[in-house]
mmCIF file of C-alpha atoms in Angstrom:
data_model
loop_
_atom_site.group_PDB
_atom_site.id
_atom_site.type_symbol
_atom_site.label_atom_id
_atom_site.label_comp_id
_atom_site.label_asym_id
_atom_site.label_seq_id
_atom_site.Cartn_x
_atom_site.Cartn_y
_atom_site.Cartn_z
ATOM 1 C CA MET H 267 84.930 -43.433 -133.676
ATOM 2 C CA SER H 268 88.472 -43.065 -132.772
ATOM 3 C CA PRO H 269 90.227 -41.209 -135.135
ATOM 4 C CA PRO H 270 93.016 -42.897 -137.440
ATOM 5 C CA PRO H 271 96.266 -41.561 -138.445
ATOM 6 C CA GLY H 272 97.486 -41.154 -141.731
ATOM 7 C CA ARG H 273 96.590 -40.646 -145.322
ATOM 8 C CA ASP H 274 96.299 -43.125 -148.174
ATOM 9 C CA PRO H 275 96.477 -46.070 -146.276
ATOM 10 C CA GLY H 276 96.106 -47.672 -148.485
ATOM 11 C CA GLY H 277 97.050 -46.015 -147.959
ATOM 12 C CA GLY H 278 95.837 -44.162 -147.709
ATOM 13 C CA SER H 279 98.184 -42.266 -147.101
ATOM 14 C CA PRO H 280 101.187 -38.079 -147.011
ATOM 15 C CA THR H 281 99.330 -37.269 -148.998
ATOM 16 C CA GLY H 282 98.203 -40.650 -149.441
ATOM 17 C CA ARG H 283 95.553 -41.737 -146.772
ATOM 18 C CA SER H 284 94.449 -45.089 -146.334
ATOM 19 C CA PRO H 285 90.605 -46.164 -146.053
ATOM 20 C CA SER H 286 89.966 -45.857 -142.366
ATOM 21 C CA ASP H 287 87.016 -46.297 -140.117
ATOM 22 C CA GLY H 288 86.951 -42.681 -139.272
ATOM 23 C CA HIS H 289 90.877 -42.958 -138.446
ATOM 24 C CA ALA H 290 92.260 -41.010 -141.081
ATOM 25 C CA ALA H 291 94.199 -46.714 -146.538
ATOM 26 C CA GLY H 292 95.613 -45.822 -147.718
ATOM 27 C CA GLY H 293 94.654 -43.711 -147.349
ATOM 28 C CA HIS H 294 95.058 -40.977 -149.227
ATOM 29 C CA MET H 295 96.932 -37.031 -149.003
ATOM 30 C CA ALA H 296 100.260 -38.630 -148.871
ATOM 31 C CA GLY H 297 99.931 -40.318 -145.829
ATOM 32 C CA ARG H 298 96.669 -39.568 -145.435
ATOM 33 C CA HIS H 299 95.310 -43.070 -145.676
ATOM 34 C CA MET H 300 93.018 -44.572 -143.093
ATOM 35 C CA ALA H 301 92.613 -48.287 -142.722
ATOM 36 C CA ALA H 302 91.105 -49.215 -139.608
ATOM 37 C CA ASP H 303 87.698 -50.482 -140.774
ATOM 38 C CA ALA H 304 89.448 -52.486 -143.583
ATOM 39 C CA VAL H 305 89.904 -55.377 -141.228
ATOM 40 C CA ALA H 306 86.148 -55.744 -140.330
ATOM 41 C CA GLY H 307 83.726 -57.615 -142.420
ATOM 42 C CA ALA H 308 82.068 -55.640 -145.040
ATOM 43 C CA GLY H 309 78.469 -55.117 -145.542
ATOM 44 C CA ALA H 310 76.888 -55.795 -148.991
ATOM 45 C CA VAL H 311 78.629 -53.436 -151.356
ATOM 46 C CA LEU H 312 77.004 -52.664 -154.933
ATOM 47 C CA ARG H 313 78.667 -51.599 -157.910
ATOM 48 C CA THR H 314 76.640 -50.888 -160.919
ATOM 49 C CA PRO H 315 77.723 -50.215 -164.534
ATOM 50 C CA PRO H 316 78.921 -46.653 -165.139
ATOM 51 C CA ALA H 317 76.944 -43.794 -166.641
ATOM 52 C CA ASP H 318 78.451 -42.273 -169.894
ATOM 53 C CA THR H 319 77.998 -38.378 -168.701
ATOM 54 C CA PRO H 320 78.593 -36.022 -165.633
ATOM 55 C CA GLU H 321 74.768 -35.451 -165.935
ATOM 56 C CA ALA H 322 73.781 -39.065 -165.133
ATOM 57 C CA GLY H 323 75.411 -38.829 -161.674
ATOM 58 C CA PRO H 324 78.047 -40.913 -159.970
ATOM 59 C CA ARG H 325 79.514 -43.505 -162.271
ATOM 60 C CA ASP H 326 79.294 -46.801 -160.281
ATOM 61 C CA SER H 327 81.789 -49.841 -160.946
ATOM 62 C CA PRO H 328 81.147 -53.283 -162.071
ATOM 63 C CA ALA H 329 78.841 -55.274 -159.612
ATOM 64 C CA ALA H 330 80.543 -56.996 -156.893
ATOM 65 C CA PRO H 331 78.796 -57.631 -153.950
ATOM 66 C CA ALA H 332 80.214 -58.971 -150.847
ATOM 67 C CA THR H 333 78.133 -59.368 -147.642
ATOM 68 C CA GLY H 334 79.055 -59.379 -144.201
ATOM 69 C CA PRO H 335 77.693 -59.580 -140.441
ATOM 70 C CA ARG H 336 75.685 -56.505 -140.867
ATOM 71 C CA SER H 337 73.246 -56.151 -143.797
ATOM 72 C CA GLY H 338 72.510 -53.125 -145.727
ATOM 73 C CA PRO H 339 73.938 -52.030 -149.422
ATOM 74 C CA VAL H 340 77.037 -49.712 -149.580
ATOM 75 C CA ARG H 341 77.828 -48.188 -152.980
ATOM 76 C CA LEU H 342 80.629 -47.205 -154.635
ATOM 77 C CA CYS H 343 80.896 -44.836 -157.700
ATOM 78 C CA GLU H 344 82.904 -42.330 -159.236
ATOM 79 C CA LEU H 345 81.918 -38.906 -158.079
ATOM 80 C CA ARG H 346 81.131 -36.303 -160.610
ATOM 81 C CA ARG H 347 78.842 -33.383 -159.614
ATOM 82 C CA LEU H 348 79.727 -30.217 -157.474
ATOM 83 C CA GLU H 349 77.361 -31.253 -154.510
ATOM 84 C CA GLU H 350 79.755 -34.658 -154.312
ATOM 85 C CA PHE H 351 82.837 -33.171 -154.412
ATOM 86 C CA ARG H 352 81.845 -30.789 -151.660
ATOM 87 C CA ALA H 353 80.372 -33.884 -149.784
ATOM 88 C CA ALA H 354 84.006 -35.235 -150.110
ATOM 89 C CA GLU H 355 85.561 -32.126 -148.941
ATOM 90 C CA GLU H 356 83.257 -32.278 -145.724
ATOM 91 C CA LEU H 357 83.783 -35.719 -144.940
ATOM 92 C CA PHE H 358 87.856 -35.400 -145.097
ATOM 93 C CA ALA H 359 87.603 -32.240 -142.787
ATOM 94 C CA GLY H 360 85.229 -34.416 -140.553
ATOM 95 C CA ILE H 361 87.734 -37.359 -140.107
ATOM 96 C CA TRP H 362 91.037 -35.268 -139.849
ATOM 97 C CA ARG H 363 89.381 -32.289 -138.053
ATOM 98 C CA PRO H 364 91.806 -28.987 -138.835
ATOM 99 C CA PRO H 365 91.936 -26.317 -136.689
ATOM 100 C CA PRO H 366 88.714 -23.782 -136.632
ATOM 101 C CA GLY H 367 89.008 -21.760 -139.483
ATOM 102 C CA SER H 368 91.634 -23.908 -141.578
ATOM 103 C CA PRO H 369 91.021 -25.931 -144.811
ATOM 104 C CA GLY H 370 90.458 -29.611 -144.883
ATOM 105 C CA PRO H 371 92.939 -32.085 -146.405
ATOM 106 C CA VAL H 372 91.587 -31.427 -149.772
ATOM 107 C CA GLY H 373 89.237 -28.630 -151.103
ATOM 108 C CA MET H 374 86.281 -28.953 -153.363
ATOM 109 C CA GLU H 375 87.865 -27.221 -155.992
ATOM 110 C CA MET H 376 91.014 -29.398 -155.938
ATOM 111 C CA ILE H 377 88.896 -32.466 -156.126
ATOM 112 C CA ARG H 378 86.940 -31.314 -159.039
ATOM 113 C CA ALA H 379 89.754 -30.366 -160.801
ATOM 114 C CA LEU H 380 91.527 -33.666 -160.568
ATOM 115 C CA SER H 381 88.165 -35.426 -161.480
ATOM 116 C CA HIS H 382 87.795 -33.205 -164.909
ATOM 117 C CA ALA H 383 91.263 -34.263 -165.600
ATOM 118 C CA GLY H 384 90.697 -37.760 -165.663
ATOM 119 C CA ASN H 385 91.750 -38.772 -162.143
ATOM 120 C CA TYR H 386 90.240 -40.970 -159.990
ATOM 121 C CA VAL H 387 87.673 -39.572 -157.381
ATOM 122 C CA ALA H 388 85.098 -42.146 -156.091
ATOM 123 C CA GLY H 389 82.988 -42.692 -152.831
ATOM 124 C CA ALA H 390 81.130 -44.977 -151.124
ATOM 125 C CA TYR H 391 77.546 -44.276 -149.727
ATOM 126 C CA LEU H 392 75.333 -45.714 -147.119
ATOM 127 C CA GLY H 393 71.828 -44.763 -148.332
ATOM 128 C CA THR H 394 72.204 -41.328 -149.421
ATOM 129 C CA ARG H 395 75.011 -40.539 -147.207
ATOM 130 C CA LEU H 396 78.654 -40.237 -148.520
ATOM 131 C CA VAL H 397 80.522 -42.365 -145.733
ATOM 132 C CA GLY H 398 83.850 -42.833 -147.685
ATOM 133 C CA ALA H 399 85.990 -41.204 -150.334
ATOM 134 C CA SER H 400 89.297 -41.509 -152.162
ATOM 135 C CA VAL H 401 91.129 -39.227 -154.509
ATOM 136 C CA ALA H 402 93.919 -40.099 -156.552
ATOM 137 C CA PHE H 403 96.068 -38.911 -159.672
ATOM 138 C CA LEU H 404 98.034 -40.387 -162.852
ATOM 139 C CA SER H 405 101.859 -40.208 -161.910
ATOM 140 C CA ALA H 406 105.264 -41.496 -162.961
ATOM 141 C CA PRO H 407 105.860 -43.617 -164.863
ATOM 142 C CA PRO H 408 103.636 -42.071 -167.425
ATOM 143 C CA GLY H 409 100.621 -44.547 -168.343
ATOM 144 C CA ARG H 410 101.594 -47.114 -165.827
ATOM 145 C CA ALA H 411 100.907 -45.434 -162.287
ATOM 146 C CA LEU H 412 98.267 -44.110 -160.151
ATOM 147 C CA HIS H 413 99.493 -42.064 -156.786
ATOM 148 C CA SER H 414 96.645 -42.261 -153.944
ATOM 149 C CA HIS H 415 96.792 -39.129 -152.297
ATOM 150 C CA ILE H 416 93.726 -39.416 -149.829
ATOM 151 C CA THR H 417 91.043 -41.694 -148.677
ATOM 152 C CA GLY H 418 89.015 -41.612 -145.598
ATOM 153 C CA VAL H 419 86.176 -43.657 -144.198
ATOM 154 C CA ALA H 420 83.442 -42.406 -141.458
ATOM 155 C CA ALA H 421 82.028 -45.922 -141.063
ATOM 156 C CA GLY H 422 83.038 -49.267 -140.423
ATOM 157 C CA ARG H 423 81.894 -52.509 -142.119
ATOM 158 C CA GLY H 424 85.071 -52.876 -144.525
ATOM 159 C CA ILE H 425 84.311 -49.871 -146.638
ATOM 160 C CA GLY H 426 87.905 -48.798 -146.673
ATOM 161 C CA HIS H 427 88.685 -51.913 -147.959
ATOM 162 C CA ALA H 428 85.870 -51.998 -150.566
ATOM 163 C CA LEU H 429 87.223 -48.327 -151.706
ATOM 164 C CA LYS H 430 91.080 -49.572 -152.267
ATOM 165 C CA LEU H 431 89.426 -52.730 -154.600
ATOM 166 C CA HIS H 432 87.485 -50.201 -156.559
ATOM 167 C CA GLN H 433 90.944 -48.275 -156.640
ATOM 168 C CA ARG H 434 92.459 -50.850 -157.877
ATOM 169 C CA ASP H 435 89.924 -52.031 -160.536
ATOM 170 C CA TRP H 436 89.510 -48.356 -161.584
ATOM 171 C CA ALA H 437 93.348 -48.666 -162.402
ATOM 172 C CA ARG H 438 93.562 -51.683 -163.988
ATOM 173 C CA GLY H 439 90.860 -50.453 -166.484
ATOM 174 C CA GLN H 440 92.879 -47.555 -167.118
ATOM 175 C CA GLY H 441 96.113 -49.967 -168.117
ATOM 176 C CA LEU H 442 97.762 -49.331 -165.016
ATOM 177 C CA ASP H 443 100.053 -51.602 -162.945
ATOM 178 C CA ARG H 444 100.668 -49.991 -159.508
ATOM 179 C CA ILE H 445 99.298 -47.753 -157.029
ATOM 180 C CA THR H 446 101.241 -45.832 -154.448
ATOM 181 C CA TRP H 447 100.419 -44.058 -151.351
ATOM 182 C CA THR H 448 102.074 -42.699 -148.299
ATOM 183 C CA PHE H 449 100.794 -43.306 -144.943
ATOM 184 C CA ASP H 450 102.106 -42.852 -141.002
ATOM 185 C CA PRO H 451 104.533 -45.833 -140.472
ATOM 186 C CA LEU H 452 103.568 -45.748 -136.695
ATOM 187 C CA VAL H 453 99.943 -46.677 -137.182
ATOM 188 C CA ARG H 454 99.573 -50.255 -136.707
ATOM 189 C CA ARG H 455 96.103 -50.903 -138.120
ATOM 190 C CA ASN H 456 97.182 -49.116 -141.265
ATOM 191 C CA ALA H 457 100.463 -50.703 -141.678
ATOM 192 C CA TYR H 458 98.431 -54.237 -141.278
ATOM 193 C CA PHE H 459 96.079 -53.610 -143.448
ATOM 194 C CA ASN H 460 98.281 -52.069 -146.213
ATOM 195 C CA LEU H 461 100.545 -54.866 -146.395
ATOM 196 C CA SER H 462 98.783 -57.873 -145.180
ATOM 197 C CA LYS H 463 95.515 -57.344 -146.449
ATOM 198 C CA LEU H 464 96.057 -55.629 -149.602
ATOM 199 C CA GLY H 465 99.582 -56.905 -150.311
ATOM 200 C CA ALA H 466 101.532 -53.626 -150.602
ATOM 201 C CA THR H 467 105.105 -53.316 -149.960
ATOM 202 C CA LEU H 468 107.181 -50.387 -148.325
ATOM 203 C CA VAL H 469 109.812 -48.805 -150.707
ATOM 204 C CA GLU H 470 110.527 -45.213 -149.346
ATOM 205 C CA TYR H 471 110.564 -43.805 -145.890
ATOM 206 C CA HIS H 472 110.308 -39.946 -145.824
ATOM 207 C CA THR H 473 111.161 -37.674 -142.489
ATOM 208 C CA SER H 474 108.475 -34.903 -141.646
ATOM 209 C CA PHE H 475 107.173 -35.315 -145.117
ATOM 210 C CA TYR H 476 104.267 -32.787 -144.633
ATOM 211 C CA GLY H 477 106.177 -30.685 -142.091
ATOM 212 C CA THR H 478 104.270 -29.375 -139.396
ATOM 213 C CA MET H 479 100.687 -30.244 -139.292
ATOM 214 C CA HIS H 480 97.615 -29.254 -136.971
ATOM 215 C CA ASP H 481 94.859 -31.462 -137.344
ATOM 216 C CA ALA H 482 93.568 -33.362 -134.704
ATOM 217 C CA ILE H 483 95.142 -36.814 -136.022
ATOM 218 C CA ASN H 484 98.989 -35.643 -136.480
ATOM 219 C CA THR H 485 99.026 -32.147 -134.365
ATOM 220 C CA GLY H 486 102.154 -32.765 -131.828
ATOM 221 C CA ASP H 487 104.184 -35.406 -133.843
ATOM 222 C CA ASP H 488 106.877 -35.303 -136.983
ATOM 223 C CA SER H 489 104.855 -36.075 -140.194
ATOM 224 C CA ASP H 490 106.905 -38.897 -141.551
ATOM 225 C CA ARG H 491 105.613 -41.033 -144.027
ATOM 226 C CA VAL H 492 106.206 -44.073 -145.608
ATOM 227 C CA LEU H 493 105.855 -44.925 -149.441
ATOM 228 C CA ALA H 494 103.920 -47.784 -150.316
ATOM 229 C CA LEU H 495 103.544 -49.712 -153.642
ATOM 230 C CA TRP H 496 100.996 -52.055 -154.375
ATOM 231 C CA ARG H 497 101.315 -53.780 -158.085
ATOM 232 C CA ILE H 498 98.249 -54.460 -159.330
ATOM 233 C CA GLY H 499 99.468 -55.770 -163.235
ATOM 234 C CA PRO H 500 98.985 -59.205 -164.318
ATOM 235 C CA GLY H 501 101.082 -61.974 -162.227
ATOM 236 C CA SER H 502 101.554 -59.461 -159.157
ATOM 237 C CA PRO H 503 101.904 -61.218 -155.879
ATOM 238 C CA GLY H 504 99.257 -61.248 -153.275
ATOM 239 C CA PRO H 505 98.905 -60.432 -150.029
ATOM 240 C CA ALA H 506 101.447 -62.608 -147.553
ATOM 241 C CA ALA H 507 100.288 -64.501 -144.705
ATOM 242 C CA PRO H 508 100.643 -62.004 -141.663
ATOM 243 C CA ASP H 509 103.773 -64.238 -140.169
ATOM 244 C CA ALA H 510 105.174 -65.005 -143.826
ATOM 245 C CA GLY H 511 109.195 -64.754 -143.867
ATOM 246 C CA SER H 512 109.340 -65.355 -139.962
ATOM 247 C CA GLY H 513 112.654 -67.002 -140.128
ATOM 248 C CA PRO H 514 114.101 -70.144 -140.253
ATOM 249 C CA LEU H 515 112.134 -73.173 -139.665
ATOM 250 C CA GLY H 516 109.152 -70.552 -138.947
ATOM 251 C CA ARG H 517 111.159 -69.177 -135.857
ATOM 252 C CA ALA H 518 109.872 -66.093 -134.816
ATOM 253 C CA PRO H 519 111.919 -63.031 -136.131
ATOM 254 C CA GLU H 520 114.954 -61.491 -133.982
ATOM 255 C CA PRO H 521 113.759 -58.168 -132.526
ATOM 256 C CA LEU H 522 115.680 -55.262 -133.594
ATOM 257 C CA LEU H 523 113.006 -52.653 -132.088
ATOM 258 C CA VAL H 524 110.577 -53.827 -129.165
ATOM 259 C CA ALA H 525 108.542 -52.142 -126.623
ATOM 260 C CA ASP H 526 110.320 -52.499 -123.253
ATOM 261 C CA GLY H 527 108.190 -52.848 -119.661
ATOM 262 C CA SER H 528 107.021 -49.128 -119.551
ATOM 263 C CA GLY H 529 105.689 -49.433 -123.580
ATOM 264 C CA ARG H 530 108.780 -47.245 -124.765
ATOM 265 C CA PRO H 531 111.097 -48.324 -127.708
ATOM 266 C CA ARG H 532 114.192 -50.476 -126.963
ATOM 267 C CA THR H 533 116.465 -51.217 -129.694
ATOM 268 C CA THR H 534 118.783 -54.440 -129.377
ATOM 269 C CA SER H 535 121.706 -55.636 -131.157
ATOM 270 C CA THR H 536 121.347 -58.627 -133.548
ATOM 271 C CA ASP H 537 123.002 -59.687 -136.952
ATOM 272 C CA ALA H 538 120.107 -61.512 -137.777
ATOM 273 C CA PRO H 539 119.602 -61.472 -142.019
ATOM 274 C CA THR H 540 115.586 -60.818 -140.788
ATOM 275 C CA VAL H 541 114.382 -58.590 -137.914
ATOM 276 C CA LEU H 542 111.355 -57.320 -136.234
ATOM 277 C CA VAL H 543 110.696 -53.521 -136.003
ATOM 278 C CA GLU H 544 107.580 -53.255 -133.206
ATOM 279 C CA LEU H 545 105.373 -50.322 -133.333
ATOM 280 C CA PRO H 546 103.300 -49.121 -130.482
ATOM 281 C CA SER H 547 99.950 -50.637 -129.799
ATOM 282 C CA ASP H 548 98.239 -47.480 -130.400
ATOM 283 C CA ILE H 549 100.180 -44.214 -131.137
ATOM 284 C CA GLU H 550 97.390 -41.504 -131.563
ATOM 285 C CA ALA H 551 96.454 -42.659 -127.921
ATOM 286 C CA LEU H 552 100.245 -42.359 -126.816
ATOM 287 C CA ARG H 553 100.309 -38.567 -128.629
ATOM 288 C CA ARG H 554 97.690 -37.689 -125.895
ATOM 289 C CA THR H 555 98.251 -39.443 -122.818
ATOM 290 C CA ASP H 556 102.561 -39.573 -123.185
ATOM 291 C CA PRO H 557 103.941 -37.158 -125.752
ATOM 292 C CA ALA H 558 107.454 -38.023 -124.791
ATOM 293 C CA ALA H 559 106.833 -41.382 -125.116
ATOM 294 C CA ALA H 560 105.143 -40.966 -128.718
ATOM 295 C CA THR H 561 108.333 -38.857 -129.914
ATOM 296 C CA ALA H 562 110.843 -41.551 -128.786
ATOM 297 C CA TRP H 563 108.838 -44.376 -130.850
ATOM 298 C CA ARG H 564 108.979 -41.828 -134.125
ATOM 299 C CA LEU H 565 112.714 -41.078 -133.602
ATOM 300 C CA ALA H 566 113.178 -44.785 -132.875
ATOM 301 C CA VAL H 567 111.333 -45.865 -135.984
ATOM 302 C CA ARG H 568 112.583 -43.446 -138.359
ATOM 303 C CA GLU H 569 116.422 -44.473 -137.138
ATOM 304 C CA ALA H 570 115.480 -48.464 -137.594
ATOM 305 C CA LEU H 571 112.972 -48.940 -140.293
ATOM 306 C CA GLY H 572 114.360 -45.690 -142.386
ATOM 307 C CA GLY H 573 117.569 -46.733 -141.881
ATOM 308 C CA LEU H 574 117.201 -50.270 -143.084
ATOM 309 C CA LEU H 575 115.161 -49.341 -145.952
ATOM 310 C CA ALA H 576 118.068 -46.659 -147.158
ATOM 311 C CA ALA H 577 120.525 -49.214 -146.992
ATOM 312 C CA GLY H 578 118.470 -51.645 -149.353
ATOM 313 C CA ALA H 579 116.528 -53.938 -147.213
ATOM 314 C CA ARG H 580 112.878 -55.188 -147.888
ATOM 315 C CA VAL H 581 110.002 -55.129 -145.737
ATOM 316 C CA SER H 582 108.505 -58.536 -146.231
ATOM 317 C CA GLY H 583 105.347 -58.350 -144.375
ATOM 318 C CA PHE H 584 103.748 -57.270 -141.104
ATOM 319 C CA HIS H 585 104.292 -60.128 -138.170
ATOM 320 C CA GLY H 586 101.644 -60.752 -135.774
ATOM 321 C CA ARG H 587 99.992 -57.652 -136.353
ATOM 322 C CA SER H 588 102.597 -55.834 -134.311
ATOM 323 C CA GLY H 589 105.642 -54.922 -136.316
ATOM 324 C CA TYR H 590 107.637 -54.898 -139.647
ATOM 325 C CA LEU H 591 109.285 -58.128 -141.090
ATOM 326 C CA ILE H 592 112.729 -56.856 -142.647
ATOM 327 C CA ASP H 593 114.677 -58.888 -144.721
ATOM 328 C CA ARG H 594 118.050 -57.386 -144.188
ATOM 329 C CA THR H 595 119.410 -58.627 -147.407
ATOM 330 C CA PRO H 596 120.516 -55.777 -149.948
ATOM 331 C CA ALA H 597 118.433 -55.460 -152.923
ATOM 332 C CA HIS H 598 121.244 -56.362 -155.333
ATOM 333 C CA ALA H 599 122.982 -59.419 -153.534
ATOM 334 C CA PRO H 600 123.774 -62.552 -155.083
ATOM 335 C CA GLY H 601 120.902 -64.575 -155.130
ATOM 336 C CA ARG H 602 117.970 -61.887 -154.852
ATOM 337 C CA ALA H 603 116.274 -61.357 -157.859
ATOM 338 C CA PRO H 604 116.076 -57.400 -158.356
ATOM 339 C CA GLU H 605 112.830 -55.950 -160.033
ATOM 340 C CA ALA H 606 113.032 -52.692 -161.991
ATOM 341 C CA PRO H 607 112.973 -49.508 -159.810
ATOM 342 C CA VAL H 608 110.061 -47.530 -159.264
ATOM 343 C CA ARG H 609 110.441 -43.728 -159.719
ATOM 344 C CA HIS H 610 108.246 -41.877 -157.702
ATOM 345 C CA PRO H 611 107.816 -38.056 -159.089
ATOM 346 C CA GLY H 612 110.025 -35.677 -157.244
ATOM 347 C CA HIS H 613 111.916 -38.664 -155.284
ATOM 348 C CA PRO H 614 115.305 -40.326 -155.798
ATOM 349 C CA PRO H 615 114.662 -43.956 -157.321
ATOM 350 C CA VAL H 616 113.131 -46.323 -155.173
ATOM 351 C CA PRO H 617 115.077 -49.530 -154.250
ATOM 352 C CA ASP H 618 114.325 -52.660 -155.756
ATOM 353 C CA THR H 619 111.601 -54.683 -154.172
ATOM 354 C CA ASN H 620 109.593 -57.407 -154.471
ATOM 355 C CA SER H 621 106.167 -56.245 -153.893
ATOM 356 C CA GLN H 622 102.815 -57.365 -152.483
ATOM 357 C CA GLU H 623 100.291 -54.203 -151.388
ATOM 358 C CA SER H 624 94.269 -46.064 -148.333
ATOM 359 C CA GLY H 625 96.278 -45.422 -147.024
ATOM 360 C CA ASN H 626 96.367 -42.720 -146.058
ATOM 361 C CA ARG H 627 97.271 -39.063 -145.668
#
């Protein structure tokens, strides 16, 4: 099980980790969403009606079973008991692997407090074993938004995807119309999961969002994060095709940032209205084997993607599972219909976007 980067994935992702396969959805401490397993087939997922009291144990969601190549039920439910919160804390620590003696990304006390205050705390069980968990809290604008802080999954079978859909259904049940989270923009699988599988869009780029991080997934790199926005209200658009918006007559987008023959980033000069910002194939492995190349990718994506988002460009999809497809047309240009801006707590107004949606930490 190779560790995935980011927090809800979906996430998420910093502190929002996205759902992932033991790869730290979307998920979500901002940027702590792990989404790797979300592209796999899901086993049977059981969601039963909620209990009314904490004493009744975890509250399961409405029934919506799914089947995949491997059988066996996975139960999704809200977590309500101290032992369940402790299991979630241990799950997150096992995925992100902090240094010995250091706390994991989210402590049991905080998980318990968020749950008690009416926020989203849920888990996925395979038999009696907790194999996935997600923590999210209500955010601005009041009564409309949920911020997914961390989501992590320690098994495959599409559990990360199932957790994000469970989170979406919970948010809709609260009358909310959007979910946000942060994730590491360099992680291909999380970007593909968040944009192409869920239909989120990217609305902000944050440099060194968490400062220096020392867990096994993020150590040795700056903690840059992008904020994902998933609109879930009535009439919200669904996921785009992987190559949607590829350019006139379906032609491949003009590359703005690509990998050269040695696997390092190379910026090109182009005035095309739609461009591709490619990502390294496996940034986590690159951090271990070639830290200088990993740093070069961080700086190049920060300049290309971060600069375009700051200028009002729109990420319209994830092209061919290789990189971000970006529409350079300014958000307020003639012919482009603006949306109401999204305001995220503590951040400047988010550029207008037309959205689609573990995340991640």
